[in-house]
Coordinates of C-alpha atoms and ligand atoms in Angstrom, one line a residue:
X20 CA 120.6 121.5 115.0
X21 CA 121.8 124.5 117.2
X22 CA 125.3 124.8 116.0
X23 CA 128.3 126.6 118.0
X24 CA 127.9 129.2 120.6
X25 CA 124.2 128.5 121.2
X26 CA 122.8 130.9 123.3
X27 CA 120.3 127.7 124.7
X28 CA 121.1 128.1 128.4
X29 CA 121.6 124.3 129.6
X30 CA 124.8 124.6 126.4
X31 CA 126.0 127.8 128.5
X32 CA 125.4 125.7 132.0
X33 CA 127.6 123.3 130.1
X34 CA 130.1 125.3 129.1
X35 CA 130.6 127.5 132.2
X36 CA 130.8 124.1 134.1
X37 CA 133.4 122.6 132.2
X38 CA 135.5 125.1 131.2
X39 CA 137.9 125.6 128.2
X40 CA 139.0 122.4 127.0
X41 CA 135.9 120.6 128.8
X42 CA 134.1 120.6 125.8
X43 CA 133.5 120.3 122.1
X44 CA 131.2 122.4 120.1
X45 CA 132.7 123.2 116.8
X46 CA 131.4 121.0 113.2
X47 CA 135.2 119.4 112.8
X48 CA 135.3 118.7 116.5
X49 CA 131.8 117.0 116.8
X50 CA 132.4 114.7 113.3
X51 CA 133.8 112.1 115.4
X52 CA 131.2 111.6 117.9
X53 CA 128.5 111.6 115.0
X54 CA 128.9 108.2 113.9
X55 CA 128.8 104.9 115.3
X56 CA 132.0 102.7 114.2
X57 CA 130.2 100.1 111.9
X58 CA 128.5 103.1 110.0
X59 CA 125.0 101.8 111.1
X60 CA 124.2 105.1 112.0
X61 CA 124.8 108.8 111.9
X62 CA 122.8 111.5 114.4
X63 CA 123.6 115.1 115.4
X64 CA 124.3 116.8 118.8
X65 CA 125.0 120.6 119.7
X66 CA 128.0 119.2 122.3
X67 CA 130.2 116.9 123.2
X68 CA 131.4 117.2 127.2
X69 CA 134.3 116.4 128.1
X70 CA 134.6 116.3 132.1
X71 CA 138.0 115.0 133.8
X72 CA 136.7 114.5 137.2
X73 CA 133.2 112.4 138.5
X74 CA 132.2 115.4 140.3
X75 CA 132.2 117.2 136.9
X76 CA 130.1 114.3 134.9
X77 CA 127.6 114.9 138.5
X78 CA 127.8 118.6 137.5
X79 CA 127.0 118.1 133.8
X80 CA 124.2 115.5 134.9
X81 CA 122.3 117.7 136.9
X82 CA 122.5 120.3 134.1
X83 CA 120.6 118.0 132.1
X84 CA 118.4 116.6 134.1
X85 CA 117.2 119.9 134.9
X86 CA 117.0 120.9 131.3
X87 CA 115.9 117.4 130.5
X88 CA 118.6 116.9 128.3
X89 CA 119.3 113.6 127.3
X90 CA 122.7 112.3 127.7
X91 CA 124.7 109.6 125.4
X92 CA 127.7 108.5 127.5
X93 CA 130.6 108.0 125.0
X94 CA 133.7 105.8 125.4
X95 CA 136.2 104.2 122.3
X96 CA 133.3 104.3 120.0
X97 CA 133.9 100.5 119.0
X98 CA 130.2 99.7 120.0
X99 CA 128.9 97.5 117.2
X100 CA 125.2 97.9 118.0
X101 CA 124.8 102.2 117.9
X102 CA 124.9 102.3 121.9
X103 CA 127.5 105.2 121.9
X104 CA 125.8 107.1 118.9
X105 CA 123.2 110.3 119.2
X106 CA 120.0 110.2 117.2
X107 CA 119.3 112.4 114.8
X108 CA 117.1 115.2 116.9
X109 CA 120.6 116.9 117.2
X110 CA 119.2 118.1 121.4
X111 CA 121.5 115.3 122.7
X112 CA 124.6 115.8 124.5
X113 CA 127.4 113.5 124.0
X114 CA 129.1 112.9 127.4
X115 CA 132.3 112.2 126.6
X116 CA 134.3 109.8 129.0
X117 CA 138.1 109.5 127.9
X118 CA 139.2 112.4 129.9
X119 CA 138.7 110.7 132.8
X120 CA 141.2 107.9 132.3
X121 CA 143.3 108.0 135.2
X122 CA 144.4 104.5 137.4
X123 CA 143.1 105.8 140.9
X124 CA 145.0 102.6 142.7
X125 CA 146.4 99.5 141.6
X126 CA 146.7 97.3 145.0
X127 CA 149.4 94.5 144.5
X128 CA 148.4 92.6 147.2
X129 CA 144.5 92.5 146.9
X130 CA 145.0 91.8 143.1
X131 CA 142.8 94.7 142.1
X132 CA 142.9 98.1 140.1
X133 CA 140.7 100.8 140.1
X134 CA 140.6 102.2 137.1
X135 CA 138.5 105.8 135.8
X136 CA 135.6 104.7 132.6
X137 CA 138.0 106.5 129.6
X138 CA 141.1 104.6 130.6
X139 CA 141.8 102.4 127.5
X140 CA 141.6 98.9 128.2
X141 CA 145.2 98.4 126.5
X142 CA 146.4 100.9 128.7
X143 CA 145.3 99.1 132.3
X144 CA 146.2 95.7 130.5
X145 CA 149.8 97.2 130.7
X146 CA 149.7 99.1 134.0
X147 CA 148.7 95.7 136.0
X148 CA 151.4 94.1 133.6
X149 CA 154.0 96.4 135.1
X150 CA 153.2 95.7 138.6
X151 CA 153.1 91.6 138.1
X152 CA 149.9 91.5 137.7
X153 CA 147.4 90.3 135.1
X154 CA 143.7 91.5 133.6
X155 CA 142.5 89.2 131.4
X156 CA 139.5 91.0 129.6
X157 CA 141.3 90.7 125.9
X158 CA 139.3 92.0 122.5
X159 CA 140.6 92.9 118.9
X160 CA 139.6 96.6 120.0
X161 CA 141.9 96.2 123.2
X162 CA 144.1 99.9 121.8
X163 CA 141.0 102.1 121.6
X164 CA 138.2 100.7 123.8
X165 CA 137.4 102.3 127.2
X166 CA 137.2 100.4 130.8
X167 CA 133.7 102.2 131.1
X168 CA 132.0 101.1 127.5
X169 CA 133.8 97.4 128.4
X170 CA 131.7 97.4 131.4
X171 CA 128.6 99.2 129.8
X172 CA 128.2 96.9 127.2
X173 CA 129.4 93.7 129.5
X174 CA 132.2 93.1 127.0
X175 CA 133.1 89.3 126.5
X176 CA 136.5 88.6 124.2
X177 CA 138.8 85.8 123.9
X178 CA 139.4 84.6 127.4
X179 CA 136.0 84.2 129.0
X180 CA 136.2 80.8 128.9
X181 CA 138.6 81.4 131.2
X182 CA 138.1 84.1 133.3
X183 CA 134.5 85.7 132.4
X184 CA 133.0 88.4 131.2
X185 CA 133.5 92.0 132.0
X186 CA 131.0 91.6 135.0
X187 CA 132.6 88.7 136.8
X188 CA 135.4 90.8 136.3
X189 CA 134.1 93.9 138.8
X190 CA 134.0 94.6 142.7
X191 CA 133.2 97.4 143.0
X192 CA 132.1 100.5 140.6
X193 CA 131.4 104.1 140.8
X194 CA 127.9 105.2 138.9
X195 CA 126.6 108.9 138.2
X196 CA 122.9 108.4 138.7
X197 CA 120.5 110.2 136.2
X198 CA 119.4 112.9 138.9
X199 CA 123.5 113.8 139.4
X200 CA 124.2 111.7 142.7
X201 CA 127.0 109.7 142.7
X202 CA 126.6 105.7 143.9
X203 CA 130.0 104.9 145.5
X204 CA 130.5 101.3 145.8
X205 CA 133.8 101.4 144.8
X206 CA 134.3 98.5 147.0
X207 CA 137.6 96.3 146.6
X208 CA 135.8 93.0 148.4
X209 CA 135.7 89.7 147.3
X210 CA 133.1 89.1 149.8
X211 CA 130.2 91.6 150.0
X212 CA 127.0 90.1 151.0
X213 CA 125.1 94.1 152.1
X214 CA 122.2 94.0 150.4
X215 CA 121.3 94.0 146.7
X216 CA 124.4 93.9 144.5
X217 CA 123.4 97.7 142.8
X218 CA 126.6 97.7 140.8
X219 CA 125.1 94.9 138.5
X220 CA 122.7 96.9 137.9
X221 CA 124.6 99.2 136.0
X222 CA 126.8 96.6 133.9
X223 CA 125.6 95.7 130.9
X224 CA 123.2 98.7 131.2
X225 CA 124.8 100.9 128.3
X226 CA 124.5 103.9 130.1
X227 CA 120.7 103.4 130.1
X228 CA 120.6 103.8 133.8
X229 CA 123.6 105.6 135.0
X230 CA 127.0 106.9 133.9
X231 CA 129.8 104.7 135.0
X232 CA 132.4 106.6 136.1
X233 CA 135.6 104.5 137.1
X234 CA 135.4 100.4 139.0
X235 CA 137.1 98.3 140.9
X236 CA 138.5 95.5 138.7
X237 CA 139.8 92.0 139.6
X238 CA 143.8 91.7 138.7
X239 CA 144.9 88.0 138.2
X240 CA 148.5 86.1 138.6
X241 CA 150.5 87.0 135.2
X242 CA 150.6 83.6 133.1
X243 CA 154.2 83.0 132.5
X244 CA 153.8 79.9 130.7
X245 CA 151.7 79.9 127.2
X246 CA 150.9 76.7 124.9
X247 CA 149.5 77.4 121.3
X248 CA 148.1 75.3 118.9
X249 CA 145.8 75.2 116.1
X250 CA 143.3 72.1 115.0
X251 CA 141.6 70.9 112.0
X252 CA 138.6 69.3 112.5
X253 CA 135.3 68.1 110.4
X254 CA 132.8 69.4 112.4
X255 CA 131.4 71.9 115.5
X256 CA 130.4 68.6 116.9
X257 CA 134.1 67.4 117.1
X258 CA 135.7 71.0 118.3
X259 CA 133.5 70.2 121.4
X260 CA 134.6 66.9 122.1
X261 CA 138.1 68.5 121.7
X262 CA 137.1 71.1 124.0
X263 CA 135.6 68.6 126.6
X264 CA 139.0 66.7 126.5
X265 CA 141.4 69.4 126.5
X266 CA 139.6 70.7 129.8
X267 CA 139.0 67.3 131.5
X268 CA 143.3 67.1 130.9
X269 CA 144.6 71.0 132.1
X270 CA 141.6 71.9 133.5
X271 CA 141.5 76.0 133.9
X272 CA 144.4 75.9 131.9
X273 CA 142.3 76.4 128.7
X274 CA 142.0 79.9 128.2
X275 CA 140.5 80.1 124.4
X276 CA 139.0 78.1 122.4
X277 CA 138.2 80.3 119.1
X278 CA 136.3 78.9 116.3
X279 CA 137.8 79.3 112.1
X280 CA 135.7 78.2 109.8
X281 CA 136.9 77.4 106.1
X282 CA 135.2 80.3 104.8
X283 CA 136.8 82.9 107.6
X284 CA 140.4 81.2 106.6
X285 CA 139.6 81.9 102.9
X286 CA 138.8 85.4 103.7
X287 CA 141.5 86.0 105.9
X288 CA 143.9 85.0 102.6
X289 CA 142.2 87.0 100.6
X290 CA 142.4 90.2 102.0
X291 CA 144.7 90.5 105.0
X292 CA 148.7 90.6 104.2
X293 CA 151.1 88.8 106.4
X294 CA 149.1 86.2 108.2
X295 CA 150.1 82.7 107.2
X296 CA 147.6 80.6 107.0
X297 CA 148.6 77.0 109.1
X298 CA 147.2 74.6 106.9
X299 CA 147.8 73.7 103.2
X300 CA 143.8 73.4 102.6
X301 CA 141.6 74.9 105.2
X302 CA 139.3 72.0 106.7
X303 CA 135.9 72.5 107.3
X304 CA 136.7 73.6 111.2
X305 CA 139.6 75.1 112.8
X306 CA 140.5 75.8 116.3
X307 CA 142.2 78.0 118.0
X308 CA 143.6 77.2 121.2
X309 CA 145.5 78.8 124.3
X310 CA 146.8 77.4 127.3
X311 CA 148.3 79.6 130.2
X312 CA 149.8 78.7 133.4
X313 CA 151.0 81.2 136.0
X314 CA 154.2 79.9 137.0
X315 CA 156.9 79.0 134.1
X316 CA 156.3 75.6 132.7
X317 CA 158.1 73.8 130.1
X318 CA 156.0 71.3 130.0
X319 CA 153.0 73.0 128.9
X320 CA 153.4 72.7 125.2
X321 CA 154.7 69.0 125.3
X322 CA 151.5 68.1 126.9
X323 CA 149.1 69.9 124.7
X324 CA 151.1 68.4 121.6
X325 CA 150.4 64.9 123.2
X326 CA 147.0 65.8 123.6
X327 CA 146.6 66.7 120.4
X328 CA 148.7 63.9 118.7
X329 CA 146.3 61.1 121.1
X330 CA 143.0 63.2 119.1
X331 CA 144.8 62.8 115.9
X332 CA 145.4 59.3 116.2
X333 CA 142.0 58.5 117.2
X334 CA 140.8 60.3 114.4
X335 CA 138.9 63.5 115.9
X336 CA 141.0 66.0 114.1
X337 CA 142.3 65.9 110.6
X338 CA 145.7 68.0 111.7
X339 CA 147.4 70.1 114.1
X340 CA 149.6 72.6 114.5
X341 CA 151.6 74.0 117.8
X342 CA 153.4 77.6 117.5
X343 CA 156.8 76.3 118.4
X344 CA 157.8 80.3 118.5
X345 CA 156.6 83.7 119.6
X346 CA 156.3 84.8 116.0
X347 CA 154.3 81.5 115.0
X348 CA 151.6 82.3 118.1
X349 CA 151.5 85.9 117.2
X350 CA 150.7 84.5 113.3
X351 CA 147.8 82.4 115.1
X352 CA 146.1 84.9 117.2
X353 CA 146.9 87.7 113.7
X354 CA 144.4 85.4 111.9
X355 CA 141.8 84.8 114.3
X356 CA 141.7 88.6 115.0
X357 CA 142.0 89.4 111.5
X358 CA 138.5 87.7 110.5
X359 CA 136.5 90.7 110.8
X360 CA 138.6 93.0 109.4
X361 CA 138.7 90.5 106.1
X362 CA 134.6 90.2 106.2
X363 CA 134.8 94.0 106.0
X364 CA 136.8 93.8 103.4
X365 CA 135.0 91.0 101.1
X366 CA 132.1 93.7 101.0
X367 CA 128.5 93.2 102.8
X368 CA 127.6 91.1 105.1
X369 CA 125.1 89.8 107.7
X370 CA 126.2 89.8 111.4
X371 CA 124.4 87.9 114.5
X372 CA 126.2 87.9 117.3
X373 CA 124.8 84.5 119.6
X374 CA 125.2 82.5 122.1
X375 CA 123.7 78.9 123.1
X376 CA 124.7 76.1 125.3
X377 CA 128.2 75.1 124.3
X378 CA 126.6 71.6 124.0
X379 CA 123.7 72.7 121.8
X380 CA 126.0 74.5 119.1
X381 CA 126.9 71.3 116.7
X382 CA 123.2 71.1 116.7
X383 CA 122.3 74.5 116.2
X384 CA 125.1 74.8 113.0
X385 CA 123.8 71.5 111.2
X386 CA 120.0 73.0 111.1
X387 CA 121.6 76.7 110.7
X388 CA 123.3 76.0 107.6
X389 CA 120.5 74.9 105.6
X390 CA 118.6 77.7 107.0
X391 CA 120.6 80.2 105.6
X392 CA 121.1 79.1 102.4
X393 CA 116.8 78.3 102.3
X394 CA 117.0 82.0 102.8
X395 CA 120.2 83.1 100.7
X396 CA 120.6 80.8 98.0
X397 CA 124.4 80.4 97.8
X398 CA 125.1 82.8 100.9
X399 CA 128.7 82.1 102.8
X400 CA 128.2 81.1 106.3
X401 CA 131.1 82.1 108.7
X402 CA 130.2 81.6 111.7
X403 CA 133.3 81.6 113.7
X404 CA 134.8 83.3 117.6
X405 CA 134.5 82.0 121.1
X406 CA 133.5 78.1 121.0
X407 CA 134.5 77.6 124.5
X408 CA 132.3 80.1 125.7
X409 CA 129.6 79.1 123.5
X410 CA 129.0 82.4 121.3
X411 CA 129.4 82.6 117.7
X412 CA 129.8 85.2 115.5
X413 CA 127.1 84.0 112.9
X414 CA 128.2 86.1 110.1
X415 CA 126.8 85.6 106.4
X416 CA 128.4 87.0 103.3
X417 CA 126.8 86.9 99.9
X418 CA 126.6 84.9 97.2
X419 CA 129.4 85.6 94.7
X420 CA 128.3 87.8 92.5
X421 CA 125.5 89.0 94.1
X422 CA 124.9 92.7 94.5
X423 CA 125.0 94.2 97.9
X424 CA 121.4 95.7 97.7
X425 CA 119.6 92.6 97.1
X426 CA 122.0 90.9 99.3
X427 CA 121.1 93.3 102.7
X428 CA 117.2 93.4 101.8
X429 CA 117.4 89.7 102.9
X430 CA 118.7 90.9 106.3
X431 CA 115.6 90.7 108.3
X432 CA 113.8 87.4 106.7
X433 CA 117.4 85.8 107.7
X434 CA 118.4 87.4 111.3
X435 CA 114.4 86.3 112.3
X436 CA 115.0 83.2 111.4
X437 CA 118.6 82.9 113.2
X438 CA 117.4 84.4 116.2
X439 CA 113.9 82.3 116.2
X440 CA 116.5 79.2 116.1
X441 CA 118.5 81.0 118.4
X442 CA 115.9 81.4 121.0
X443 CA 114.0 77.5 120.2
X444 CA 117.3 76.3 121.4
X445 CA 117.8 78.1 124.5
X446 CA 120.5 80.7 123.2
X447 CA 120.7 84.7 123.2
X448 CA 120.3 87.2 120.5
X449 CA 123.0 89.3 121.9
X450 CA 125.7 87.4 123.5
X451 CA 128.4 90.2 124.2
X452 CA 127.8 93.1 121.8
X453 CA 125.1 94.8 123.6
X454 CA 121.5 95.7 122.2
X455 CA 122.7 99.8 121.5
X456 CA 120.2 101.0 119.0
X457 CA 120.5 98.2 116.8
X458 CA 118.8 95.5 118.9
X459 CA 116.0 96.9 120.9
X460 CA 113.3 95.2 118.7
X461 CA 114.6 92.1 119.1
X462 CA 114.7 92.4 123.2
X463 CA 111.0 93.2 123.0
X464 CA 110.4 90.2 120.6
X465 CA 112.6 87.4 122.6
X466 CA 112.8 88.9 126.4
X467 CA 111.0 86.9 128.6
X468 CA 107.6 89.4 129.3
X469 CA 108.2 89.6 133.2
X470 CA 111.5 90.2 132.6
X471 CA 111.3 93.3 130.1
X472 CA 108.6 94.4 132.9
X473 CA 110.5 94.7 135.4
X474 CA 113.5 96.1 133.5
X475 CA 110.9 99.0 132.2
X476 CA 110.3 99.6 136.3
X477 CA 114.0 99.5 137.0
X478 CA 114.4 102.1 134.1
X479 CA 111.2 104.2 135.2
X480 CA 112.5 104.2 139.3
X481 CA 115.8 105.1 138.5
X482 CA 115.5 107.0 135.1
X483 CA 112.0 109.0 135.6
X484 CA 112.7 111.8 133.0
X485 CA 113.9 109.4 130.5
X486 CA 117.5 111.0 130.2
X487 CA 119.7 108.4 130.1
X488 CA 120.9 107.1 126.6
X489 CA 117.4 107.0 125.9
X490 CA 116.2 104.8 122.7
X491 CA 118.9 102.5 123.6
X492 CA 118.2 98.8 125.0
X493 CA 114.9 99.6 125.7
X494 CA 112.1 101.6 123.7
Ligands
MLT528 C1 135.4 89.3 117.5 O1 135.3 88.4 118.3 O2 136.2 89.2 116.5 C2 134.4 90.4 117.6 O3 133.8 90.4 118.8 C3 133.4 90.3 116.6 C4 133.5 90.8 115.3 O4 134.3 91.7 115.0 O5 132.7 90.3 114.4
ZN529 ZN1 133.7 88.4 119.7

């Protein structure tokens, strides 16, 4: 690796460019940027930019496209498939977004924000808070995540059920091609029917295509009325029904339906302090639920509690729970957020993150589970997250007692034959954590042929030197 003060002229382009302050060059300075926040992998680059303007990340662009440099766009580092991480070459520049975090425009009336890629997403949860407004997008990394890797990697969360996912979220966006020009379609419109919708393009992309810069995001009315409850159930098959009933009652009201399996409750107990768990003995299925309503409504909770007691008395759900104070919702939403922290802390495990048909899941979970243990003899399932939006978190820890070696050599014979499930059934591979590094094998495998072919053109036309993030999503 070429370490500080390279002479290598496209690192003096870089630095004259940016300036002190712009960038990062120095061992201590780069440690951050080396590794990818799940420790999947660790690379090497000579610099890490740091531009504060679009017109600089266009001016470090065309530095490397003329040196043919390839760039790794860089947000929060919360990516959990490798997107935001260099190889291990060590001739990649990490482009830094976070200094350009500022709000350009927050427009009351139009219920929109435009907001710069490195603003955190807590940060422009709280800026449209302050001005009455609302943005729903809402993930356990809300404090440290970036606007532009939430729109890079399509992020999902807890509300899509709701609301959607980060790119039904977008009007308008603001992309650094890979030859330096900028694509302004920083559009505030509801209503845009002039051509091809480019910006798309670009979401979802992980910087494979473009670096986005800042977008135009869709604010919402502020809920002012909240209803939270959790429910034991016996089965995936009966949290649908639940879910089916709840909606056919308040409608858009339900905002999250979050799956807890047993095992994630025991986990939780285990390890994380300070969450109290609702029931006595965890049944087989929990669910977490939120219903919001813009304007104040005291009714909200008496309803879902009649809801819930009318499911109890028929028999779909074995108990019930509704947070009857702001401390008893905050202890709900601590233990459904706390899941993965506790699987990290029980030791190894297996992760798939999938989606299917809402209706398909009880299915898909009674052939899964016999599946997994077929493969890993004893293994713990917990396959738990966003029900109502139909992805699961399909997360396997090991055996008691078994070692974590032999316990992550069974990773590939087990993720084929999840995602082989997966795919019989209709569902996706990668249902909001991206592809990154970690997944482009299995988008070769599962991607429908024409598809991948035309996004290898799309890559190729806009992409020709092969700059952009390159290894990551595709090949
Ligand atoms: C979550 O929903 O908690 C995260 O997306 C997934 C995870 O951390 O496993
Ligand atoms: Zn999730």
């Amino acid at each position: 690796m070429s370490t500080a003060r390279s002479t290598t002229p496209w690192l003096a382009e870089l630095r004259a460019l940016l300036g002190p302050g712009g960038y990062l060059d120095q061992p201590d300075e780069l440690e951050p940027f080396l590794g990818d926040w799940r420790h999947l992998y660790r690379g090497s680059t000579p610099m890490v930019a740091l531009p504060a303007t679009t017109a600089e990340v266009a001016g470090v662009v065309r530095v490397c496209a003329e040196h043919r440099v390839p760039i790794v766009p860089h947000g929060g580092n919360t990516s959990y498939c490798g997107g935001a991480t260099p190889r291990e070459s060590g001739v990649e520049l990490v482009l830094g977004l976070r200094r350009l975090n500022r709000i350009r425009e927050l427009d009351v009336d139009n219920y929109s924000v435009t907001a710069e890629a490195g603003c955190v997403l807590a940060r422009l949860q709280a800026a449209s808070e302050e001005a009455g407004r609302y943005f729903p997008m809402s993930l356990g990394s809300e404090g440290s995540c970036t606007i532009g890797g939430n729109l890079s990697t399509n992020a999902g969360g807890t509300a899509v059920l709701r609301y959607g996912m980060m790119r039904d979220l977008v009007l308008g966006l603001e992309v650094v091609l890979p030859d330096g020009r900028v694509l302004d379609q920083l559009r505030s419109l509801r209503k845009d029917n002039t051509g091809y919708d480019l910006k798309q393009l670009f979401i979802g992309a992980e910087g494979s295509l473009g670096v986005i810069t800042a977008a135009c995001l869709k604010l919402f009315p502020r809920p002012a009325a909240y209803a939270t409850a959790i429910a034991g159930l016996r089965s995936v098959a009966d949290a649908v029904t639940l879910l089916g009933r709840l909606r056919d009652a308040v409608g858009d009201a339900v905002v999250t339906f979050e799956l807890i399996p047993a095992g994630a409750m025991e986990l939780v107990a285990r390890h994380v302090e300070a969450v109290q768990l609702p029931f006595e003995a965890a049944p087989p299925c929990s669910v977490l639920m939120e219903l919001a309503l813009p304007a104040p409504d005291s009714d909200l909770a008496t309803r879902l509690e009649a809801l819930l007691e009318q499911a109890l008395l028929s028999g779909l759900l074995t108990d019930a729970v509704i947070a009857d104070s702001l401390a008893r919702r905050d202890n709900l939403w601590k233990l459904r957020e706390s899941i993965p922290e506790a699987q990290t802390r029980e030791g190894a495990s297996l992760k798939h993150d999938i989606s299917l048909p809402t209706s398909a899941l009880p299915g898909f979970m009674t052939d899964a589970a016999p599946l997994v243990d077929s493969i890993i003899p004893g293994a713990r399932l917990i396959a738990y997250g966003h029900l109502g939006d139909g992805n699961l978190h399909f997360n396997v820890s090991p055996p008691v007692g078994m070692e974590a070696t032999a316990f992550l050599e069974r990773g590939p014979a087990l993720k084929r034959a999840v995602h082989d499930l997966v795919a019989s059934r209709g569902g996706s591979f990668s249902a909001e954590h991206g592809i990154g590094r970690l997944k482009v094998g299995e988008l070769e495998r599962y991607e429908n042929p024409v598809a991948l072919s035309l996004m290898r053109q799309l890559k190729q036309s806009l992409d020709p030197l092969g700059i952009m993030n390159p290894g990551k999503v595709l090949a």
